[in-house]
PDB file of C-alpha atoms in Angstrom:
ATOM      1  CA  UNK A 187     -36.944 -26.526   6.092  1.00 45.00           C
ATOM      2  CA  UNK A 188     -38.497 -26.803   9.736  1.00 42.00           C
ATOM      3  CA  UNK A 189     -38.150 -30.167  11.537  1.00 43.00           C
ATOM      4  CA  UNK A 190     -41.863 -31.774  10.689  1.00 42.00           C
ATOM      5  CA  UNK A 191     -42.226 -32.505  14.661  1.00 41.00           C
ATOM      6  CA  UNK A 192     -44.876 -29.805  15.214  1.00 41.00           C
ATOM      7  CA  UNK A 193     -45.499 -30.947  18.568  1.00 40.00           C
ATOM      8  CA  UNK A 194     -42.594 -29.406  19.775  1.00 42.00           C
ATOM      9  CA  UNK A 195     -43.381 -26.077  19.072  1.00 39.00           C
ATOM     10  CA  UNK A 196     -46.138 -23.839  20.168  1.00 42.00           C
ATOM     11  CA  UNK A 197     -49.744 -24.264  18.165  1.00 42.00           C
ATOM     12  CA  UNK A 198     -48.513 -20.853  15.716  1.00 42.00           C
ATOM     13  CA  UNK A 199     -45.225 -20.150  15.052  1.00 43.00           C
ATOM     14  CA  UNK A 200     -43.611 -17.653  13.186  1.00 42.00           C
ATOM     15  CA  UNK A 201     -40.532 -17.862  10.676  1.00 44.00           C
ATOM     16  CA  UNK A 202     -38.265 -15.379   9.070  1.00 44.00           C
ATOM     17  CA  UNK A 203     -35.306 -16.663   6.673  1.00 42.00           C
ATOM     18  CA  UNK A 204     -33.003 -14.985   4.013  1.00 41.00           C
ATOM     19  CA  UNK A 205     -32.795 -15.784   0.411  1.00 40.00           C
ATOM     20  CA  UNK A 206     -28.862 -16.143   1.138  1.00 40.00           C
ATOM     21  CA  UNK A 207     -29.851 -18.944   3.652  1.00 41.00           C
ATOM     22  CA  UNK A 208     -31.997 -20.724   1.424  1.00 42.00           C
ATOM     23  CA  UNK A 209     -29.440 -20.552  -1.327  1.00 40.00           C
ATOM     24  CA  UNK A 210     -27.233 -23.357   0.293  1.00 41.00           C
ATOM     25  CA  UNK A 211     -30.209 -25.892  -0.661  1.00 41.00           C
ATOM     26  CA  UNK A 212     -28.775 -25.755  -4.663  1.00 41.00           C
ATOM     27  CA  UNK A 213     -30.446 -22.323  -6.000  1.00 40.00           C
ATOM     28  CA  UNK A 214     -29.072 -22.104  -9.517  1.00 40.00           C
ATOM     29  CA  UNK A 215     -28.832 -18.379  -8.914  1.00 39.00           C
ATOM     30  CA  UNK A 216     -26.546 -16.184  -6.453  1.00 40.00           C
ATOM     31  CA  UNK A 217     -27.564 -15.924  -3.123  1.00 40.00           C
ATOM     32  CA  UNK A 218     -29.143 -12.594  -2.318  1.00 39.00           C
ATOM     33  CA  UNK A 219     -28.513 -10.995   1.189  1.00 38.00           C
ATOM     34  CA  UNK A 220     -32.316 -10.055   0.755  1.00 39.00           C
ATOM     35  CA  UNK A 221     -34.834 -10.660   4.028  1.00 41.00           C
ATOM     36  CA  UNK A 222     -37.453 -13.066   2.417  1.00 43.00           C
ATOM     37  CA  UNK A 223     -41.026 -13.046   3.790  1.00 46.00           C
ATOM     38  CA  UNK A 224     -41.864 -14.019   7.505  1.00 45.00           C
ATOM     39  CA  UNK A 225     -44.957 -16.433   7.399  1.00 43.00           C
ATOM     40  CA  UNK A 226     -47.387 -17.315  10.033  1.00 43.00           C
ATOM     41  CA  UNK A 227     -48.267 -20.985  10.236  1.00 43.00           C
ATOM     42  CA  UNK A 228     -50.062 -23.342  12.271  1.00 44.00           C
ATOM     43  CA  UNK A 229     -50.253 -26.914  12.452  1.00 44.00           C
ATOM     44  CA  UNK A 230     -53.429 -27.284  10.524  1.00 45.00           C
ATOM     45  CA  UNK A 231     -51.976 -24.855   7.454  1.00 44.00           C
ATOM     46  CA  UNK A 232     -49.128 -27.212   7.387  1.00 43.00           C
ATOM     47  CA  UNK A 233     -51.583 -30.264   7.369  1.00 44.00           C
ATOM     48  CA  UNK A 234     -53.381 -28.794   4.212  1.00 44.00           C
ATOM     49  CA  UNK A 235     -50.051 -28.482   2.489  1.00 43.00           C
ATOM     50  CA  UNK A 236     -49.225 -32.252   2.904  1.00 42.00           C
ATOM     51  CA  UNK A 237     -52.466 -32.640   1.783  1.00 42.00           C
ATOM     52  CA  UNK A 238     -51.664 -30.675  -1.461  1.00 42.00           C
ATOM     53  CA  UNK A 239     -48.417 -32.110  -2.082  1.00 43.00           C
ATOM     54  CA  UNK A 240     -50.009 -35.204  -2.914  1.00 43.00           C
ATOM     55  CA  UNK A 241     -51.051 -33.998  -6.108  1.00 42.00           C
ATOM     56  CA  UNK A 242     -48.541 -34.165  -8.665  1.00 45.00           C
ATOM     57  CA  UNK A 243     -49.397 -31.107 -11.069  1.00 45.00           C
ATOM     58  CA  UNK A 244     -47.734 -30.661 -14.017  1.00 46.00           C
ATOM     59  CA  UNK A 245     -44.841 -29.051 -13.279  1.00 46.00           C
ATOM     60  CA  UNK A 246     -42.108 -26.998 -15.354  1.00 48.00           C
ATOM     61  CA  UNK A 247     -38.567 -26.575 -15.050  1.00 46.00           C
ATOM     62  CA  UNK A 248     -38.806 -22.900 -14.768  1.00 45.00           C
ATOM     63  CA  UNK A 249     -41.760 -22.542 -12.046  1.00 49.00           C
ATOM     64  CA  UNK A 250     -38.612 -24.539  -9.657  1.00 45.00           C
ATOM     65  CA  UNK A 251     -36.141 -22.134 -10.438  1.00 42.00           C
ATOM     66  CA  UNK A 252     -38.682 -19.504  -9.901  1.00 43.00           C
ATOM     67  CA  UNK A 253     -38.936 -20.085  -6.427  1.00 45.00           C
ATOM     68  CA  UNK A 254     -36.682 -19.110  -3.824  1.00 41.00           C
ATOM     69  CA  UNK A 255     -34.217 -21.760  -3.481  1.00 40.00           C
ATOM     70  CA  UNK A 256     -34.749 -22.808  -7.026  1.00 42.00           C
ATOM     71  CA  UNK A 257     -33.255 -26.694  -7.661  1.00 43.00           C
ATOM     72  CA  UNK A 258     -30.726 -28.968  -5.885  1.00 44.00           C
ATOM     73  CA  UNK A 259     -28.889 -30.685  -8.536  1.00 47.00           C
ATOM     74  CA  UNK A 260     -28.471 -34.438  -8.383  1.00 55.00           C
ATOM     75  CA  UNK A 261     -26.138 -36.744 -10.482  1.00 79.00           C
ATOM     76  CA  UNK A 262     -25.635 -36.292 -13.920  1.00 82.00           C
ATOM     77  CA  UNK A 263     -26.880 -39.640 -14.666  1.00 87.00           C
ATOM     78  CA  UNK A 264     -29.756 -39.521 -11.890  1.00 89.00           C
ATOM     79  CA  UNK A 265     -32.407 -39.334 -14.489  1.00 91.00           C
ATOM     80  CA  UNK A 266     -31.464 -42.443 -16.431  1.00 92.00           C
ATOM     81  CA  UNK A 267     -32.879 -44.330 -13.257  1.00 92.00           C
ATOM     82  CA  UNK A 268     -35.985 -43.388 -14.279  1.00 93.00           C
ATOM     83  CA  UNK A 269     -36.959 -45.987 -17.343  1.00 93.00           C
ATOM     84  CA  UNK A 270     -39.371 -43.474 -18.972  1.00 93.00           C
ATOM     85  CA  UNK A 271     -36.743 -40.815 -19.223  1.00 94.00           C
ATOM     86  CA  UNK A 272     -34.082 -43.206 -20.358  1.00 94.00           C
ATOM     87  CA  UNK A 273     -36.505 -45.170 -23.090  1.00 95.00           C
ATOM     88  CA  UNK A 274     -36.989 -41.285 -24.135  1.00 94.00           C
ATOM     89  CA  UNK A 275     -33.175 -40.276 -24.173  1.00 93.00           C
ATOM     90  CA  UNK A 276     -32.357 -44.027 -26.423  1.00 94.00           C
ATOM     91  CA  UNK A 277     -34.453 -42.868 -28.812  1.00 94.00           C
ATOM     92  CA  UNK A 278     -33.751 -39.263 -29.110  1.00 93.00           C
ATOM     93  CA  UNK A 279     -29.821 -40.167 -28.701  1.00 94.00           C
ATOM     94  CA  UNK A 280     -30.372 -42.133 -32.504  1.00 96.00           C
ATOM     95  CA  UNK A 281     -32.500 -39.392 -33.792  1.00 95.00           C
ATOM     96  CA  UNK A 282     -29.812 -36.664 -32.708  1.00 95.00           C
ATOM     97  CA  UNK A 283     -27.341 -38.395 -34.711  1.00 96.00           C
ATOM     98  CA  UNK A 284     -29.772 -39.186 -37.438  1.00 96.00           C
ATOM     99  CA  UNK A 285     -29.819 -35.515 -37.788  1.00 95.00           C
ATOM    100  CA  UNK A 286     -26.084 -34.871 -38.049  1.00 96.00           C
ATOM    101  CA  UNK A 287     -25.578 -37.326 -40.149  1.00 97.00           C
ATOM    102  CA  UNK A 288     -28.420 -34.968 -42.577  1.00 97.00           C
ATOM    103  CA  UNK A 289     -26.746 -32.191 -42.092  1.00 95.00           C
ATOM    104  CA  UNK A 290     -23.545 -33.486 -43.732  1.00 96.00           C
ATOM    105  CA  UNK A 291     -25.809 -35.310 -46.009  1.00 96.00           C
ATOM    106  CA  UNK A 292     -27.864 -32.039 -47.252  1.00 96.00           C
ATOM    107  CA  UNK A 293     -24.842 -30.048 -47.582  1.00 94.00           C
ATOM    108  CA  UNK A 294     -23.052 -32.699 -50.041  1.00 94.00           C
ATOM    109  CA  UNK A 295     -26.247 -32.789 -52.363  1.00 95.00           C
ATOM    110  CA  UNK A 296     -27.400 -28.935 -52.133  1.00 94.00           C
ATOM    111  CA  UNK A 297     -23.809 -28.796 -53.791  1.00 91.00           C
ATOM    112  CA  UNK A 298     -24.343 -31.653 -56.294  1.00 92.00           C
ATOM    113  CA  UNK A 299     -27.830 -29.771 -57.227  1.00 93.00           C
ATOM    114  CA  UNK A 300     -26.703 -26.234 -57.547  1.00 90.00           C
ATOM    115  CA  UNK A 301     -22.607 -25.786 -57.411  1.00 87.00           C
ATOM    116  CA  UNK A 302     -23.139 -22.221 -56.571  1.00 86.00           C
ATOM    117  CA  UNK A 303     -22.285 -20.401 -53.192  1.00 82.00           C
ATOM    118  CA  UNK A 304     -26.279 -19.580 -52.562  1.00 91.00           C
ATOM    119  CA  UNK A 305     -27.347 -23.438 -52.503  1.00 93.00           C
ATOM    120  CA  UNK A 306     -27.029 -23.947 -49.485  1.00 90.00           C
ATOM    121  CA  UNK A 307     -28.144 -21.099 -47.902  1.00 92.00           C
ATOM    122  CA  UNK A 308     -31.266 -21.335 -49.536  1.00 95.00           C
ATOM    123  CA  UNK A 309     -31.816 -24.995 -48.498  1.00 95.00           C
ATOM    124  CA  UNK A 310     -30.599 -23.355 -44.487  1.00 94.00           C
ATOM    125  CA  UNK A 311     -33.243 -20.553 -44.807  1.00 95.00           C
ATOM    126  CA  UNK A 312     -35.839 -23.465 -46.343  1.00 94.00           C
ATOM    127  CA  UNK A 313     -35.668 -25.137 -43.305  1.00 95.00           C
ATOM    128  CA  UNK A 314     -35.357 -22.380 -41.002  1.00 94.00           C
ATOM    129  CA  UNK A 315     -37.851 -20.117 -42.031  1.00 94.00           C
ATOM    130  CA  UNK A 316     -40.989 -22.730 -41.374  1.00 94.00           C
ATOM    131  CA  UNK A 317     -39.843 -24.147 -37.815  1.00 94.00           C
ATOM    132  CA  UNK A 318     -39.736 -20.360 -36.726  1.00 90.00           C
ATOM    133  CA  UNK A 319     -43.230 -19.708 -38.288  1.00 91.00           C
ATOM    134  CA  UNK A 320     -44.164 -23.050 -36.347  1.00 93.00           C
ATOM    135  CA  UNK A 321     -42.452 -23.067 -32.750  1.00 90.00           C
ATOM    136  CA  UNK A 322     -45.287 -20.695 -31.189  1.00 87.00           C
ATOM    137  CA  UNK A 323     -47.809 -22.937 -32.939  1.00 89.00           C
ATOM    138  CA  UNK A 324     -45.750 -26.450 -31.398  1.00 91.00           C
ATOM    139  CA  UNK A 325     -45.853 -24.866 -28.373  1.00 88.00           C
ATOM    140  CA  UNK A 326     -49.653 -24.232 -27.928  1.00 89.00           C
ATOM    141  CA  UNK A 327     -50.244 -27.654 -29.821  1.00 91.00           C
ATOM    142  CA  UNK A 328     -47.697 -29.634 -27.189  1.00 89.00           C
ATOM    143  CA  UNK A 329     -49.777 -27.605 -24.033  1.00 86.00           C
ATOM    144  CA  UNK A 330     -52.997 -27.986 -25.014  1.00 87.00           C
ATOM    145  CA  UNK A 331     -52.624 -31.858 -26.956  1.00 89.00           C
ATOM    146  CA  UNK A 332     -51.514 -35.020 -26.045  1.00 91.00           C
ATOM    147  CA  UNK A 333     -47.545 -34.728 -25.651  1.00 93.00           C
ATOM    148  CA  UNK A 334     -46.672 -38.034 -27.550  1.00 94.00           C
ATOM    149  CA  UNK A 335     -49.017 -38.218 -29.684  1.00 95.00           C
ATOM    150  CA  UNK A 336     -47.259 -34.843 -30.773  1.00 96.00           C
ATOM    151  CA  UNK A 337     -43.637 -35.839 -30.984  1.00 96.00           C
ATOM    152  CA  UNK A 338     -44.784 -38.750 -33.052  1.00 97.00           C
ATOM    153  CA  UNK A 339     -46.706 -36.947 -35.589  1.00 97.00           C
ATOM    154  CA  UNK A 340     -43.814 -34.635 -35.934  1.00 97.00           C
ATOM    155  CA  UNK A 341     -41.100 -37.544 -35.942  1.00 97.00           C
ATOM    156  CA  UNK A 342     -43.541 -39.314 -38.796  1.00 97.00           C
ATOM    157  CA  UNK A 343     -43.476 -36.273 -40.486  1.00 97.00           C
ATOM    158  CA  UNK A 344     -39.749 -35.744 -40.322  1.00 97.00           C
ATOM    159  CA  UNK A 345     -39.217 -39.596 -41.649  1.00 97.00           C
ATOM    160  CA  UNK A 346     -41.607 -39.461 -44.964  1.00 97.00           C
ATOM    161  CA  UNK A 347     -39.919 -36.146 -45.489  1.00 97.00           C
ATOM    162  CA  UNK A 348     -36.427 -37.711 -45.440  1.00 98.00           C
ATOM    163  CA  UNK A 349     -37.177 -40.749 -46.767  1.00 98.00           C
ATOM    164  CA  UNK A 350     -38.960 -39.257 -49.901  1.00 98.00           C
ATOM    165  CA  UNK A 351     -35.601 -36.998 -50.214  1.00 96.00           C
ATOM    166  CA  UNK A 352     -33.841 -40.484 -50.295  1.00 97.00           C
ATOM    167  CA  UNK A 353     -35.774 -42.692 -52.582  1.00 98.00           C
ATOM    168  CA  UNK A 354     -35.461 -39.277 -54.764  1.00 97.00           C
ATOM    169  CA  UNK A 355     -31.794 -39.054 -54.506  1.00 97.00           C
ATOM    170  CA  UNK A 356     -31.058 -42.832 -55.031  1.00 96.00           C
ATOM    171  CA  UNK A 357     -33.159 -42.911 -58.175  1.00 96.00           C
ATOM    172  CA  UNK A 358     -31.078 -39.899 -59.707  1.00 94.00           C
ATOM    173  CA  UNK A 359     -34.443 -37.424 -60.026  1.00 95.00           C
ATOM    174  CA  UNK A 360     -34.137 -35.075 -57.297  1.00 96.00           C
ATOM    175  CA  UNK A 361     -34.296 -31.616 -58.360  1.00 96.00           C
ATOM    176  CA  UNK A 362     -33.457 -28.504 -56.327  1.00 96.00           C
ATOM    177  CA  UNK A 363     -36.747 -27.327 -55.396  1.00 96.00           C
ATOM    178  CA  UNK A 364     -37.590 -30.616 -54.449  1.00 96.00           C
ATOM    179  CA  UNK A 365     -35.001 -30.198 -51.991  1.00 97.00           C
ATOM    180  CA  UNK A 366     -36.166 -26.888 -50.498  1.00 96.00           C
ATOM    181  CA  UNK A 367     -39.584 -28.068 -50.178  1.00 97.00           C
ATOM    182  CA  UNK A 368     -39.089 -31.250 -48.566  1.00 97.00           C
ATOM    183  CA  UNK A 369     -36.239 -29.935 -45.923  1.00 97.00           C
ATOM    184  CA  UNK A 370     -38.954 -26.919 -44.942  1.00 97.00           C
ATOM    185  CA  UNK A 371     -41.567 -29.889 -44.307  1.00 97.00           C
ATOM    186  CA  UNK A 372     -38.639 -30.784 -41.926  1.00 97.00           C
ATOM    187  CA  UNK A 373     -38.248 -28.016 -40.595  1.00 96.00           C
ATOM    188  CA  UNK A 374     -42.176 -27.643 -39.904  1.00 96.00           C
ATOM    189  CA  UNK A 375     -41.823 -31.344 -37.994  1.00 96.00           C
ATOM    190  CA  UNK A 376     -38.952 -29.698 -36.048  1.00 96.00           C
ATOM    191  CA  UNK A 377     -41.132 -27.009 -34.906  1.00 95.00           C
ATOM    192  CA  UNK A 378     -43.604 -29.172 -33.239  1.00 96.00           C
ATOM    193  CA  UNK A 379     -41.733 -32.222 -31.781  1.00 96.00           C
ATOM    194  CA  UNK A 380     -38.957 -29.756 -29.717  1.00 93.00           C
ATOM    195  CA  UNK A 381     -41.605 -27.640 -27.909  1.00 93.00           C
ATOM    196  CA  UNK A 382     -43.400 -31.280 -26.919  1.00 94.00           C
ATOM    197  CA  UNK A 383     -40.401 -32.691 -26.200  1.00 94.00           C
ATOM    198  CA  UNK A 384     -39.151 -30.020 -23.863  1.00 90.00           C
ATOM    199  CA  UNK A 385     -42.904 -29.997 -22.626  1.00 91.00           C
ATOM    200  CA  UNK A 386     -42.752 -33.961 -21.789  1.00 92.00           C
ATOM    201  CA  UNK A 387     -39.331 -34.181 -19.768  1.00 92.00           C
ATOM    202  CA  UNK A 388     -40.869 -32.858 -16.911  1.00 91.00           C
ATOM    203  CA  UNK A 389     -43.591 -35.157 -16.721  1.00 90.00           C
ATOM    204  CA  UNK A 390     -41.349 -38.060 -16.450  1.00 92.00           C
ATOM    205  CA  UNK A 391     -39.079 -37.296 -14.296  1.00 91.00           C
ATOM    206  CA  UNK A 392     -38.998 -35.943 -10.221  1.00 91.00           C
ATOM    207  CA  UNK A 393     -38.505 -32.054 -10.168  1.00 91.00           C
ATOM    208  CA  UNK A 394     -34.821 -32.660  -8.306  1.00 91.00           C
ATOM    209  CA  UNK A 395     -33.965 -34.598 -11.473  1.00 92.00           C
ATOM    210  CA  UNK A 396     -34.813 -31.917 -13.797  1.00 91.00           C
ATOM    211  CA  UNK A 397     -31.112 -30.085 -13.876  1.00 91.00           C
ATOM    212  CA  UNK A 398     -29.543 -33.071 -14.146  1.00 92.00           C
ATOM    213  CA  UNK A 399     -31.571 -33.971 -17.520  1.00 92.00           C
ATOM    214  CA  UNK A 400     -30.866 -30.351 -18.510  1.00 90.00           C
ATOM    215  CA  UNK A 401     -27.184 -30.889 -17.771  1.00 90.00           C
ATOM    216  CA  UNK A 402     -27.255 -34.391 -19.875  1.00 90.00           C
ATOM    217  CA  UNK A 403     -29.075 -33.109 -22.500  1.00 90.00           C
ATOM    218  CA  UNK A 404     -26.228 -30.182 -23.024  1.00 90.00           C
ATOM    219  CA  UNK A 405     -24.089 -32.778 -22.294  1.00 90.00           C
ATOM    220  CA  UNK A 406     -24.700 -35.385 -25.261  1.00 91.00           C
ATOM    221  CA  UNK A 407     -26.618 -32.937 -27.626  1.00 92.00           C
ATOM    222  CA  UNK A 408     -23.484 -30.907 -28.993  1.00 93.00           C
ATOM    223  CA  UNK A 409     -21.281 -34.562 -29.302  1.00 94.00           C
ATOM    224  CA  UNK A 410     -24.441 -36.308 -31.453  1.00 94.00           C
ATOM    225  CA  UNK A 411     -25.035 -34.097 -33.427  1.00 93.00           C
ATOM    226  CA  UNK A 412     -22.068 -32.003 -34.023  1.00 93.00           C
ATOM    227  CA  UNK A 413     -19.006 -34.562 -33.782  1.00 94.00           C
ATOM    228  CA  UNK A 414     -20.607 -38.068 -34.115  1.00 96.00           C
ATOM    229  CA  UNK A 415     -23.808 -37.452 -36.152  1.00 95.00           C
ATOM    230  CA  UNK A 416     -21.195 -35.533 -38.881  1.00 96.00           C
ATOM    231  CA  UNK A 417     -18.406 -38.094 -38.289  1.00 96.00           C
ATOM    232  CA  UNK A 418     -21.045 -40.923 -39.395  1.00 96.00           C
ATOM    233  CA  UNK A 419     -22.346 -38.519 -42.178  1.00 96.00           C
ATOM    234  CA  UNK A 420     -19.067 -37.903 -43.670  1.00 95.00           C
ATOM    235  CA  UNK A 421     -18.621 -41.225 -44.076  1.00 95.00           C
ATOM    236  CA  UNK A 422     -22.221 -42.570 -45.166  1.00 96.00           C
ATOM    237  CA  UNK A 423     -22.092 -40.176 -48.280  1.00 95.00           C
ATOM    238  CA  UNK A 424     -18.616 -41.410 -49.260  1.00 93.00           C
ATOM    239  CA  UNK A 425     -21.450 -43.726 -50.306  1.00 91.00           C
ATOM    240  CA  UNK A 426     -24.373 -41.449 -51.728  1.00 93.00           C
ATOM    241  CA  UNK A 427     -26.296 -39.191 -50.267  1.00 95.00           C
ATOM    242  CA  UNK A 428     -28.868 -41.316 -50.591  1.00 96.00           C
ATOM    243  CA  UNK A 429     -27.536 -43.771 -48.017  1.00 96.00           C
ATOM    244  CA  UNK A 430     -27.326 -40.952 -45.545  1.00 97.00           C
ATOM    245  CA  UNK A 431     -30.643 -39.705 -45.620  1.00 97.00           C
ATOM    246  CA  UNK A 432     -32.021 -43.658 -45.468  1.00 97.00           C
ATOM    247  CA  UNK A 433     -30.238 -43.590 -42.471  1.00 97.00           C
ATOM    248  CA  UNK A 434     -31.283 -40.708 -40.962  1.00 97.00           C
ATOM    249  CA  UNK A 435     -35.308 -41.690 -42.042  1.00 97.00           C
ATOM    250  CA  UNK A 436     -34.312 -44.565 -39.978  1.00 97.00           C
ATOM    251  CA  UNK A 437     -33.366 -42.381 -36.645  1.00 97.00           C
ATOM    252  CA  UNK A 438     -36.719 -40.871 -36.564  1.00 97.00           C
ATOM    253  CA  UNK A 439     -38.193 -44.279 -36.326  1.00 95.00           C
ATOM    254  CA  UNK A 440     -36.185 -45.228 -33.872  1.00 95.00           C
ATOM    255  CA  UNK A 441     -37.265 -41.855 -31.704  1.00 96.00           C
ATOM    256  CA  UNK A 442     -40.908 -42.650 -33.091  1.00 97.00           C
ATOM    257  CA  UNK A 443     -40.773 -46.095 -31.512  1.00 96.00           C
ATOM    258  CA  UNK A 444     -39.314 -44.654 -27.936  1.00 96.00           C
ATOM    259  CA  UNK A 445     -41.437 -42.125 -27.406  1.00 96.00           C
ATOM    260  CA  UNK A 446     -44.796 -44.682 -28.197  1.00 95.00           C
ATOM    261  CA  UNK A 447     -42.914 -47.008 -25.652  1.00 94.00           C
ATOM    262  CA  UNK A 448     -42.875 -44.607 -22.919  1.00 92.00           C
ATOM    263  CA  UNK A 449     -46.014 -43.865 -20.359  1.00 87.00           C
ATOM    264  CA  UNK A 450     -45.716 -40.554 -18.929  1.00 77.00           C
ATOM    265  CA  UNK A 451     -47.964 -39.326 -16.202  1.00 70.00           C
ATOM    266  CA  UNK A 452     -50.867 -37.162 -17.123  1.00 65.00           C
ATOM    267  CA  UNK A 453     -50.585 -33.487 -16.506  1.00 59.00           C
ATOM    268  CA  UNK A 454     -52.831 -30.921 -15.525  1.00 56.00           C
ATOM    269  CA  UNK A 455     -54.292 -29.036 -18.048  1.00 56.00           C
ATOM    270  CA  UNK A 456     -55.700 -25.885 -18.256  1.00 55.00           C
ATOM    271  CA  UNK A 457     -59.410 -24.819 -18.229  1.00 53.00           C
ATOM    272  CA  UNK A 458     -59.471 -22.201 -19.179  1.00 54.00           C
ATOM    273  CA  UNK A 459     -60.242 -22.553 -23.248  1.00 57.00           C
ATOM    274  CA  UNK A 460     -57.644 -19.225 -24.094  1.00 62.00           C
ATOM    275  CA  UNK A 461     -57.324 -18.465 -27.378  1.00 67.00           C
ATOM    276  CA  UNK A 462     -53.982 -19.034 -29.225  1.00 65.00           C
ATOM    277  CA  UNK A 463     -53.459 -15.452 -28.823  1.00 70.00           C
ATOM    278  CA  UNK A 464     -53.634 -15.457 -25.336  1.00 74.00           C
ATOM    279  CA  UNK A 465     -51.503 -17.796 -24.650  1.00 69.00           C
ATOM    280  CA  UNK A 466     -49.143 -16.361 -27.121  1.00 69.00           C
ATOM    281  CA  UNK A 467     -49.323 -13.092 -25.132  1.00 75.00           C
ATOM    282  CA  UNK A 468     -48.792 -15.363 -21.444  1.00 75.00           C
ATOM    283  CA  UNK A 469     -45.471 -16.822 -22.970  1.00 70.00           C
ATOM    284  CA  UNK A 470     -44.520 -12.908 -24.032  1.00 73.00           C
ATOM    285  CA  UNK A 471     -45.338 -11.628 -20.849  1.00 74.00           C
ATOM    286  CA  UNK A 472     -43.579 -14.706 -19.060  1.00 72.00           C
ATOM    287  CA  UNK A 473     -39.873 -13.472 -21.117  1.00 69.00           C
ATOM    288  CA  UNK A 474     -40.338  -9.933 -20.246  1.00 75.00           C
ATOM    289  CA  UNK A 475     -40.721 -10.454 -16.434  1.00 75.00           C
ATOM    290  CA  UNK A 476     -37.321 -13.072 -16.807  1.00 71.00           C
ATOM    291  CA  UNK A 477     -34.764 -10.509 -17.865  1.00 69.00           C
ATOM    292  CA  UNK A 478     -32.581 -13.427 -17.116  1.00 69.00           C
ATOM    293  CA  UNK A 479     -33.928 -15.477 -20.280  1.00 67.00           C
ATOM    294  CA  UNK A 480     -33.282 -12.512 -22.487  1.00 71.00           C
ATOM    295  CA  UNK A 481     -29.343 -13.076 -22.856  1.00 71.00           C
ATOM    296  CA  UNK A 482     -30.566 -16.948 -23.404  1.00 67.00           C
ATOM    297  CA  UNK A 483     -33.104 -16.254 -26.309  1.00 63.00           C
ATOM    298  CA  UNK A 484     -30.501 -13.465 -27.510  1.00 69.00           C
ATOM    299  CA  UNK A 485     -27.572 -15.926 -27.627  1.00 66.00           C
ATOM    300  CA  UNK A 486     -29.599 -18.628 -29.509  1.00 61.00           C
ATOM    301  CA  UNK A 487     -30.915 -16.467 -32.139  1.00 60.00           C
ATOM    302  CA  UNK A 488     -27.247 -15.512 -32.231  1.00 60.00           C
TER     303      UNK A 488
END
């Protein structure tokens, strides 16, 4: 970056760097012995960007690593100085292993339902089938909506659905269907509360923060809810089932309560009244032009 002492320097100036020179600053991609852009500036330009960078749009992740340079990293626990962010990250901690405690849970009484093989696939495809139908939908919603008032809808749906299947399972009168319906109910709160929460994470936290939260959430995500939330399953439905999914109904109020405790700042929205189509067709036409997201979206579906 040029020193901000512009009276040292003639009233226009011109610049010329390399991408491989910016690329010591943190870029999360390789350096690229590429001539970048000269640019022409005077003092008065420069004014009008201070002036701009006042204004706090809403910002992504992804527009910083677009640009060249993309994102010093910080700390991995930088973004837990932040009380918004870390009042966020209590609750969703709880909820994460709320939800491997279900997945133990729902595995032990597809079983107990239907001792066959196909149970619980059916019960997996139940639940899977409605958040893909729904993530395009939680997406527009989460853009166009208020971004807590989102998550807690879907974390109130995810709770009655959960708690129903408990209060069901405790009183001996769950029957399989009942099961398939209510996880795809889940599955249908899933698909709205991850695009908003994804959506929100920005708008609490600085953009230099933003790897670090992306490193933390990769971080704690796979140990919640694929080595604690299970450990704590596995030994909740030594006790019933029913016990487990109380406990997981639980979680969701816990997230419910942390994301009505936190204040985020309001982002800009856009004006321009698309249709859901056309915003479906932005976000399409956003992945094709990334060819680096494809091996992402490829290994997840995966």
């Amino acid at each position: 970056m040029s020193s901000p002492r512009a009276s040292s320097f003639p009233s226009r100036r011109t610049r010329c760097t390399t991408s491989a020179a910016r690329s010591d600053k943190g870029s999360s991609s390789p350096a690229r012995w590429t001539p970048a852009p000269c640019s022409t500036f005077s003092p008065g330009a420069r004014s009008g960007r201070t002036r701009a960078a006042g204004r706090r749009p809403m910002q992504h992740s992804h527009e910083a690593l677009d640009r060249p340079g993309g994102l010093s990293g910080g700390h991995l626990l930088s973004p837990l100085r932040h009380r918004e962010f870390r009042v966020l990250w209590a609750g969703m901690a709880v909820s994460l292993l709320g939800d491997g405690i279900f997945l133990i849970a729902i595995a032990w009484e597809s079983y107990t339902l239907w001792n066959a093989p196909a149970a619980l696939s059916i019960v997996g495809i139940g639940m899977a089938v409605p958040t893909v139908l729904f993530l395009l939908a939680g997406g527009i919603v989460s853009d166009r909506h208020d971004r807590r008032l989102v998550m807690m809808c879907a974390d109130g749906i995810r709770a009655l659905a959960v708690a129903v299947l408990a209060v069901l399972v405790l009183a001996g009168s769950l029957r399989f269907w009942e099961l398939v319906a209510l996880v795809a109910i889940y599955g249908v709160g899933t698909a709205f509360f991850t695009p908003a929460f994804e959506a929100v994470v920005p708008d609490l936290l600085p953009v230099e923060d933003l790897p670090a939260a992306n490193s933390l959430d990769q971080f704690v995500r796979p140990i919640a809810l694929r080595l604690a939330g299970p450990f704590l399953g596995g030994a909740l439905v030594a006790g019933g089932a029913g016990l487990a999914f109380g406990v997981d109904a639980a979680s969701f109020g816990a997230s419910f309560l942390a994301v009505a405790a936190i204040r985020p700042r309001v982002p800009a929205r856009d004006e321009t009244n698309a249709s859901a189509l056309v915003a479906v067709k932005e976000g399409l036409h956003f992945i094709r032009k990334r060819v680096w997201l494809w091996g992402t979206l490829g290994s997840a579906a995966i």
